[in-house]
Short mmCIF file of C-alpha atoms in Angstrom, two decimals:
data_model
loop_
_atom_site.label_atom_id
_atom_site.label_comp_id
_atom_site.label_asym_id
_atom_site.label_seq_id
_atom_site.Cartn_x
_atom_site.Cartn_y
_atom_site.Cartn_z
CA MET A 1 91.19 127.82 114.53
CA ASN A 2 91.18 127.00 110.18
CA ALA A 3 93.83 125.82 108.49
CA ARG A 4 95.85 128.36 107.34
CA GLU A 5 96.45 129.08 110.93
CA LEU A 6 97.18 125.48 111.46
CA GLU A 7 99.27 125.79 108.65
CA GLN A 8 101.63 129.05 110.12
CA MET A 9 101.57 127.28 113.59
CA LEU A 10 103.45 123.69 112.02
CA SER A 11 106.11 125.87 109.96
CA SER A 12 106.59 128.47 112.60
CA ARG A 13 108.00 125.36 114.61
CA GLN A 14 110.65 125.54 117.00
CA LEU A 15 113.62 122.47 115.89
CA PRO A 16 116.07 121.21 118.44
CA PRO A 17 119.63 122.31 118.11
CA PHE A 18 121.39 119.86 115.95
CA PRO A 19 124.57 118.11 117.89
CA GLN A 20 127.30 119.10 115.73
CA GLU A 21 130.13 117.12 117.34
CA ARG A 22 128.61 114.19 117.10
CA LEU A 23 127.92 114.99 113.35
CA LYS A 24 132.25 115.22 113.23
CA ARG A 25 132.06 112.06 115.01
CA MET A 26 130.07 110.04 112.05
CA GLU A 27 131.37 112.05 109.25
CA ALA A 28 134.89 110.86 110.05
CA ALA A 29 133.86 107.34 110.78
CA VAL A 30 131.92 107.28 107.49
CA ILE A 31 134.97 108.70 105.61
CA ALA A 32 137.62 106.39 106.95
CA ASP A 33 135.37 103.58 105.50
CA LEU A 34 134.96 104.90 102.21
CA LYS A 35 135.65 102.52 99.46
CA PRO A 36 133.92 102.61 96.04
CA VAL A 37 130.79 100.55 95.71
CA ARG A 38 128.96 99.52 92.53
CA PRO A 39 124.90 100.12 92.39
CA LEU A 40 122.60 97.48 92.47
CA ALA A 41 121.65 95.91 88.64
CA PRO A 42 118.56 97.17 87.08
CA ASP A 43 115.46 95.85 88.12
CA GLY A 44 114.72 93.91 84.89
CA ALA A 45 118.16 91.96 85.32
CA TYR A 46 117.05 90.65 88.51
CA LEU A 47 113.52 89.65 87.01
CA ALA A 48 115.50 87.91 84.37
CA GLY A 49 117.72 85.95 86.70
CA LEU A 50 115.28 84.85 89.45
CA ALA A 51 112.93 83.55 86.40
CA ALA A 52 115.59 81.91 84.68
CA ILE A 53 116.80 80.19 87.98
CA PHE A 54 113.34 78.86 89.03
CA VAL A 55 112.69 77.88 84.84
CA ALA A 56 115.94 75.83 85.11
CA VAL A 57 114.79 73.99 88.20
CA CYS A 58 111.63 73.00 86.89
CA ALA A 59 113.27 72.38 83.63
CA MET A 60 116.17 70.10 85.85
CA GLY A 61 113.20 68.33 87.37
CA ALA A 62 111.30 67.37 84.62
CA TYR A 63 114.69 65.74 83.07
CA PHE A 64 116.05 64.36 86.41
CA VAL A 65 113.11 62.76 87.64
CA GLY A 66 110.34 62.75 84.63
CA PRO A 67 107.41 64.04 84.01
CA GLN A 68 105.13 61.44 84.52
CA GLY A 69 102.47 63.97 86.83
CA TRP A 70 102.19 66.05 84.06
CA GLN A 71 101.36 63.89 81.25
CA ALA A 72 99.08 62.16 83.51
CA LEU A 73 96.90 65.27 84.09
CA SER A 74 94.09 66.32 82.44
CA VAL A 75 93.97 69.98 80.83
CA LEU A 76 91.62 71.17 83.61
CA ARG A 77 93.81 69.70 86.16
CA LYS A 78 96.69 71.16 84.49
CA ILE A 79 95.36 74.42 84.22
CA ALA A 80 93.73 74.65 88.13
CA VAL A 81 97.19 73.77 89.25
CA PHE A 82 99.65 75.27 86.78
CA LEU A 83 97.89 78.53 86.63
CA PRO A 84 97.71 79.73 89.89
CA LEU A 85 101.06 78.19 90.65
CA THR A 86 102.21 80.36 87.76
CA ALA A 87 100.83 83.54 88.86
CA ALA A 88 101.92 82.98 92.40
CA THR A 89 105.26 82.65 91.50
CA ALA A 90 105.01 85.90 89.11
CA LEU A 91 103.82 88.03 92.09
CA LEU A 92 106.72 86.80 94.38
CA VAL A 93 109.57 87.65 91.85
CA PHE A 94 108.27 91.08 91.33
CA SER A 95 107.75 91.47 95.32
CA LEU A 96 111.52 90.57 95.62
CA VAL A 97 112.35 92.85 92.68
CA ARG A 98 111.17 95.36 94.84
CA GLN A 99 112.68 94.49 98.04
CA MET A 100 115.94 94.72 96.55
CA ARG A 101 115.97 98.59 97.53
CA PRO A 102 114.65 100.90 100.23
CA ALA A 103 111.52 103.02 98.64
CA ALA A 104 110.24 100.83 96.02
CA LYS A 105 106.53 100.43 96.17
CA HIS A 106 104.23 97.22 95.97
CA ALA A 107 106.85 94.95 97.41
CA ARG A 108 104.62 93.52 100.65
CA SER A 109 101.29 94.00 98.66
CA SER A 110 102.72 91.45 95.73
CA ALA A 111 103.90 89.06 98.22
CA LEU A 112 100.73 89.23 100.07
CA LEU A 113 98.84 88.38 96.90
CA SER A 114 101.03 85.97 96.20
CA ALA A 115 100.01 83.93 99.22
CA ALA A 116 96.59 84.61 98.64
CA LEU A 117 96.93 82.93 95.11
CA PHE A 118 98.65 80.03 97.01
CA ILE A 119 95.78 79.84 99.49
CA LEU A 120 93.43 79.78 96.01
CA LEU A 121 96.01 77.10 94.48
CA LEU A 122 95.04 74.74 97.87
CA LEU A 123 91.01 75.02 97.25
CA LEU A 124 91.24 74.01 93.54
CA ILE A 125 93.34 71.27 94.42
CA ALA A 126 90.86 70.42 97.22
CA THR A 127 88.31 71.08 94.49
CA PHE A 128 89.54 68.85 91.34
CA PHE A 129 91.62 66.26 93.14
CA GLN A 130 89.50 63.45 95.14
CA ALA A 131 90.81 61.52 98.04
CA ALA A 132 92.27 57.74 97.62
CA HIS A 133 92.75 54.99 100.02
CA GLU A 134 97.05 54.57 99.86
CA THR A 135 98.55 51.83 102.18
CA ALA A 136 101.89 53.73 102.84
CA PHE A 137 100.41 57.15 102.94
CA VAL A 138 103.90 58.58 104.95
CA ARG A 139 106.47 56.42 103.16
CA SER A 140 105.64 57.65 99.96
CA GLY A 141 104.75 61.17 100.62
CA LEU A 142 108.52 61.31 102.16
CA VAL A 143 109.69 60.33 99.34
CA CYS A 144 107.82 63.10 97.02
CA PHE A 145 108.91 65.41 100.32
CA ARG A 146 112.70 64.47 99.66
CA THR A 147 112.26 65.05 95.81
CA GLY A 148 110.56 68.22 96.33
CA MET A 149 113.54 69.20 98.68
CA LYS A 150 116.37 68.21 96.56
CA PHE A 151 115.13 70.81 93.68
CA ALA A 152 113.94 73.74 96.02
CA ILE A 153 117.33 73.67 98.28
CA PRO A 154 119.45 74.54 95.22
CA ALA A 155 116.98 76.55 93.86
CA ALA A 156 116.95 78.46 97.34
CA PHE A 157 120.67 78.80 97.36
CA LEU A 158 120.65 80.30 94.09
CA PHE A 159 118.29 83.06 95.14
CA ALA A 160 120.01 83.94 98.27
CA LEU A 161 123.44 84.14 95.95
CA LEU A 162 121.59 86.66 93.76
CA LEU A 163 119.66 89.00 96.40
CA HIS A 164 122.35 88.92 98.89
CA ARG A 165 123.33 92.89 97.75
CA GLY A 166 120.32 94.08 98.18
CA ALA A 167 117.39 93.38 100.51
CA ALA A 168 118.34 95.47 103.60
CA LEU A 169 115.21 96.36 105.09
CA SER A 170 112.95 93.80 105.67
CA PRO A 171 114.91 90.54 105.80
CA ALA A 172 112.20 88.82 107.39
CA LEU A 173 110.28 89.57 103.99
CA THR A 174 112.74 88.77 101.85
CA GLY A 175 113.44 85.65 103.77
CA ALA A 176 110.15 84.29 103.70
CA ALA A 177 109.49 85.28 99.85
CA ALA A 178 112.63 83.59 98.84
CA GLY A 179 112.12 80.70 100.77
CA GLY A 180 108.71 80.74 99.41
CA LEU A 181 110.16 81.20 95.59
CA ALA A 182 112.35 78.21 96.22
CA GLY A 183 109.33 76.12 97.76
CA LEU A 184 107.24 76.85 94.83
CA ALA A 185 109.90 75.63 92.27
CA GLY A 186 110.02 72.45 94.30
CA LEU A 187 106.13 72.69 94.24
CA ALA A 188 106.14 72.39 90.90
CA VAL A 189 108.72 69.85 90.03
CA LEU A 190 106.60 67.59 91.96
CA GLU A 191 103.42 68.48 90.30
CA ILE A 192 105.09 67.84 86.98
CA HIS A 193 107.05 64.79 88.54
CA CYS A 194 104.09 62.71 90.74
CA PRO A 195 101.66 60.71 88.83
CA ASN A 196 99.75 60.45 92.70
CA PHE A 197 96.38 62.43 92.72
CA ASN A 198 95.59 61.73 95.65
CA VAL A 199 94.28 65.26 97.26
CA TYR A 200 95.70 64.28 100.84
CA HIS A 201 98.89 63.44 99.65
CA ILE A 202 99.12 66.63 97.15
CA VAL A 203 97.79 68.68 100.21
CA VAL A 204 100.11 67.16 102.96
CA TRP A 205 103.64 66.35 101.13
CA HIS A 206 103.42 68.55 97.99
CA VAL A 207 102.62 71.62 99.79
CA ALA A 208 104.93 71.00 102.84
CA VAL A 209 108.13 71.90 100.87
CA THR A 210 107.05 75.60 100.39
CA LEU A 211 105.72 75.80 103.67
CA ALA A 212 109.39 74.15 104.99
CA CYS A 213 111.20 76.90 102.65
CA VAL A 214 109.34 79.93 103.63
CA ALA A 215 109.97 78.65 107.25
CA ALA A 216 113.66 77.75 106.56
CA GLY A 217 114.16 81.32 104.60
CA LEU A 218 112.52 82.88 107.40
CA VAL A 219 114.43 81.74 109.83
CA PHE A 220 117.60 82.12 108.35
CA SER A 221 117.48 85.41 107.19
CA SER A 222 116.37 86.40 110.43
CA VAL A 223 119.19 85.29 112.42
CA THR A 224 122.08 86.46 109.70
CA PHE A 225 120.27 89.91 110.11
CA ARG A 226 120.63 89.70 113.64
CA ARG A 227 124.49 89.13 113.10
CA TRP A 228 124.72 91.44 110.84
CA THR A 229 123.45 94.60 112.76
CA SER A 230 124.76 92.80 115.85
CA ASN A 231 128.39 92.94 114.50
CA HIS A 232 127.85 97.09 113.14
CA MET B 1 100.34 121.41 102.60
CA GLU B 2 104.28 120.97 101.72
CA ALA B 3 107.08 123.32 103.54
CA SER B 4 110.00 124.55 102.30
CA ARG B 5 113.07 122.43 101.98
CA GLU B 6 115.81 123.49 103.77
CA THR B 7 118.35 121.60 101.90
CA LEU B 8 120.03 121.47 98.35
CA PRO B 9 117.73 120.84 95.56
CA SER B 10 117.18 117.08 94.76
CA ALA B 11 119.42 116.71 92.00
CA VAL B 12 122.31 118.26 93.28
CA LEU B 13 121.47 115.83 96.31
CA GLU B 14 121.34 112.87 94.16
CA GLN B 15 124.84 113.90 92.32
CA LEU B 16 126.22 113.94 96.04
CA MET B 17 125.10 110.42 96.70
CA VAL B 18 126.69 109.14 93.14
CA GLY B 19 129.73 110.58 94.66
CA TYR B 20 129.52 109.17 97.91
CA GLN B 21 128.93 105.62 96.01
CA GLN B 22 132.22 106.97 94.27
CA ALA B 23 134.00 107.39 97.34
CA ASP B 24 134.67 111.00 96.83
CA ALA B 25 135.72 112.26 100.40
CA VAL B 26 134.02 115.93 99.82
CA ALA B 27 130.68 114.89 97.88
CA THR B 28 130.07 112.33 100.50
CA THR B 29 130.91 115.05 103.77
CA ALA B 30 128.80 117.27 101.92
CA LEU B 31 125.75 114.83 101.59
CA ILE B 32 126.22 113.82 105.34
CA GLU B 33 126.35 117.49 106.05
CA GLU B 34 123.30 118.66 104.29
CA LEU B 35 120.95 115.30 105.51
CA SER B 36 121.85 114.86 108.79
CA PRO B 37 120.30 117.98 110.33
CA GLN B 38 116.78 116.86 108.42
CA LEU B 39 117.31 113.32 109.42
CA TYR B 40 117.91 114.41 113.23
CA HIS B 41 114.94 116.41 113.12
CA PHE B 42 112.83 113.40 111.79
CA PHE B 43 113.71 111.36 114.82
CA ALA B 44 113.31 113.95 117.59
CA ALA B 45 109.75 115.10 116.49
CA GLN B 46 108.80 111.39 116.82
CA LEU B 47 110.50 110.56 119.79
CA GLY B 48 110.74 113.71 121.87
CA ASN B 49 114.24 112.88 123.25
CA ARG B 50 116.97 114.12 121.64
CA GLU B 51 119.73 112.48 122.97
CA ASP B 52 117.61 108.53 121.31
CA ALA B 53 117.31 111.02 118.45
CA ALA B 54 121.17 111.73 117.73
CA ASP B 55 121.98 107.58 118.55
CA MET B 56 118.99 106.93 115.96
CA LEU B 57 120.90 109.33 113.27
CA GLN B 58 124.06 107.12 113.95
CA GLU B 59 122.38 103.86 113.19
CA ALA B 60 121.03 105.75 109.81
CA TRP B 61 124.08 106.62 108.71
CA LEU B 62 125.69 103.18 109.54
CA ARG B 63 123.02 101.67 107.66
CA ILE B 64 122.84 104.12 105.20
CA HIS B 65 126.60 103.15 104.44
CA ARG B 66 125.98 99.51 104.29
CA VAL B 67 123.02 99.86 101.88
CA ARG B 68 124.66 103.07 99.81
CA HIS B 69 124.62 100.23 96.90
CA THR B 70 121.57 100.01 96.38
CA TYR B 71 120.70 103.79 95.48
CA ARG B 72 120.18 103.97 91.75
CA ALA B 73 121.32 107.03 89.93
CA GLY B 74 118.49 108.99 88.61
CA GLU B 75 116.13 107.65 91.34
CA PRO B 76 114.57 110.16 93.78
CA LEU B 77 117.30 110.55 97.13
CA LEU B 78 115.17 111.53 99.69
CA PRO B 79 112.14 108.66 99.63
CA TRP B 80 115.42 106.27 99.60
CA VAL B 81 116.92 108.18 102.80
CA TYR B 82 114.03 108.09 104.52
CA ALA B 83 112.61 104.15 104.04
CA ILE B 84 116.09 103.61 105.75
CA ALA B 85 115.58 105.95 108.22
CA ARG B 86 112.23 105.11 108.87
CA CYS B 87 113.48 101.03 109.29
CA VAL B 88 116.34 102.07 111.76
CA ARG B 89 112.97 103.82 113.90
CA VAL B 90 111.27 101.02 114.18
CA ASP B 91 113.82 98.62 114.60
CA SER B 92 115.21 100.74 117.25
CA TYR B 93 111.29 101.05 118.92
CA ARG B 94 111.13 96.82 118.88
CA LYS B 95 114.76 96.76 120.81
CA ARG B 96 113.51 99.36 123.08
CA SER B 97 110.34 97.43 123.64
CA ARG B 98 112.17 94.22 124.64
CA ILE B 99 114.33 95.83 126.89
CA ALA B 100 111.41 97.85 128.50
CA VAL B 101 109.74 94.50 128.92
CA ARG B 102 112.34 93.37 131.17
CA GLU B 103 113.12 96.75 133.06
CA VAL B 104 110.95 97.13 136.08
CA ALA B 105 110.49 100.79 136.59
CA VAL B 106 111.30 101.76 140.71
CA GLU B 107 109.90 105.38 140.63
CA VAL B 108 108.33 107.36 138.64
CA LEU B 109 110.08 110.46 137.49
CA PRO B 110 108.21 113.80 137.17
CA GLU B 111 108.16 115.27 133.26
CA PRO B 112 110.04 117.86 132.49
CA ALA B 113 108.37 121.45 131.91
CA VAL B 114 107.63 121.16 128.59
CA ALA B 115 109.09 124.52 126.45
CA SER B 116 105.74 126.00 125.25
CA ASP B 117 105.30 128.97 121.83
CA ALA B 118 107.22 132.19 122.11
CA ARG B 119 103.68 133.99 122.79
CA GLY B 120 103.12 131.52 125.96
CA VAL B 121 99.72 130.06 124.48
CA LEU B 122 100.62 127.73 121.66
CA PRO B 123 102.05 124.39 122.64
CA SER B 124 105.32 123.67 120.59
CA PHE B 125 105.36 121.23 117.40
CA ASP B 126 106.64 118.02 119.20
CA GLN B 127 103.49 118.67 121.84
CA LEU B 128 101.05 119.11 118.97
CA ILE B 129 101.46 116.22 117.04
CA ALA B 130 102.30 113.76 120.35
CA ASP B 131 99.10 112.81 120.57
CA LEU B 132 98.58 111.58 117.25
CA PRO B 133 98.48 108.38 116.12
CA ALA B 134 102.48 107.10 114.93
CA SER B 135 101.51 107.05 111.15
CA GLN B 136 99.74 110.08 111.06
CA ARG B 137 103.10 111.58 113.21
CA GLU B 138 105.04 110.36 110.45
CA VAL B 139 103.21 111.54 107.82
CA LEU B 140 102.88 115.11 109.42
CA THR B 141 106.73 115.54 110.43
CA LEU B 142 108.14 114.19 106.92
CA LEU B 143 105.70 116.95 105.83
CA LYS B 144 106.37 119.72 107.86
CA VAL B 145 110.00 119.35 108.96
CA ASN B 146 111.64 117.81 106.52
CA GLY B 147 109.73 119.27 103.89
CA LEU B 148 109.17 116.39 101.75
CA SER B 149 106.55 116.37 98.86
CA LEU B 150 103.80 114.19 98.98
CA GLU B 151 105.21 111.96 96.37
CA GLU B 152 108.39 111.72 98.10
CA VAL B 153 106.25 111.03 101.54
CA ALA B 154 104.57 108.66 99.08
CA GLY B 155 107.94 106.62 98.50
CA ALA B 156 109.67 106.63 101.55
CA THR B 157 106.36 105.04 103.05
CA SER B 158 106.27 102.37 100.25
CA SER B 159 102.31 103.88 100.46
CA SER B 160 100.33 105.69 97.60
CA VAL B 161 100.06 109.55 97.37
CA GLY B 162 96.28 109.22 98.39
CA SER B 163 96.91 107.16 101.20
CA VAL B 164 99.74 110.22 102.53
CA LYS B 165 97.01 112.83 101.53
CA GLN B 166 94.45 111.21 103.48
CA LYS B 167 97.11 110.54 106.93
CA ALA B 168 98.04 114.17 106.48
CA HIS B 169 94.25 115.35 106.52
CA ARG B 170 93.00 113.47 109.28
CA ALA B 171 96.36 114.48 111.41
CA TYR B 172 95.14 118.28 110.62
CA GLU B 173 91.60 117.49 111.72
CA ARG B 174 93.01 116.02 114.90
CA LEU B 175 95.31 118.46 115.77
CA ARG B 176 92.44 121.62 114.94
CA SER B 177 90.12 119.57 117.82
CA LEU B 178 92.66 119.00 120.17
CA LEU B 179 93.54 122.91 120.15
CA GLN B 180 90.15 123.64 120.11
CA SER B 181 89.70 121.70 123.19
CA PRO B 182 89.92 123.96 126.58
CA THR B 183 93.13 122.45 128.19
CA ALA B 184 95.06 123.34 124.42
CA GLY B 185 98.51 125.02 125.13
CA LYS B 186 97.84 124.23 129.39
CA ASP B 187 97.86 120.22 129.09
CA SER B 188 101.56 119.07 128.38
CA THR B 189 99.72 115.64 127.17
CA ILE B 190 98.53 117.17 123.67
#
């Protein structure tokens, strides 16, 4: 069988008859609930909104808890930490903007690339920071974790407020990405603030803020979506 | 490779969608009547079960209604609609899989006789594509049943045109090899 015959065969398909009575019922249900809706704002508005929240949270962190970490970091370490952090943040913002409406491209791939950059950040931290003995590893770590979460939670709330009208198709991905973005804001605040350069402290307690936010975003969005689908 | 679409031109559909967003009942009715048969065939071709396809069509319209504000005027409508339809199909598949795990089959029912081509030799479209991998079946359905362009299929499946072309090509190759096998047209599993 050649390509033309195959094409002809596929085109002469027999489609099943469409159930007209169900169509009428669906039409009636949709018409009964018909209200005007405001279309989503342009991508640029969401991009600017997400970026503004992120920068504002970092600035507030530097203002309220102090930039001791930033002041103590060498130029090389600043580049090693803040360059991949900024790139991962930018990609996550881009991914979230693309997730706002169905059929937008690169939503998933940019989120995956952002996760890859986050792993690169961990590798760079492991390379550029050394291990040091700490007498109060857990106590000082918990202080940092709480400080990071103090900024990540309001950021997550503001991101959710901005994103709640869109992102209806992949709630788990959107929740994880929004949580990740809030976690990156918390991590950025800690990197600006914390002068403890023990590699274990950074990898365990600073990074835990991001991971906790990703997990919380994933769980929250999944539960919310399940409730949403069961109510409709 | 593209089939002629048996619906209104894209620009008209997009205008109807804008009317739907503005609560225009006439535009909404026209849009539902225009898109529903195509969506139904999209579900039916992939599921092979018409009752399930009708249920999914209803679910798809509920979802479209709920997220109708996410459509932006001037953007292609069909990729937006089919992206939602795909999502409904995937969610439904997951739900059915969860239920199927809990159910215990007591008896295997005989398969109903499959309708063959009018000439009695060639298998039907549903039979033909049933043996394809899900991603190839989806692309072929969107191209051949729903008449979407390569660009529209790429938009609906959040992939590139190159990827769509590759899947369609592989689907064609596989169909050709299935049709050339001696059991083609007789065995209902192809």
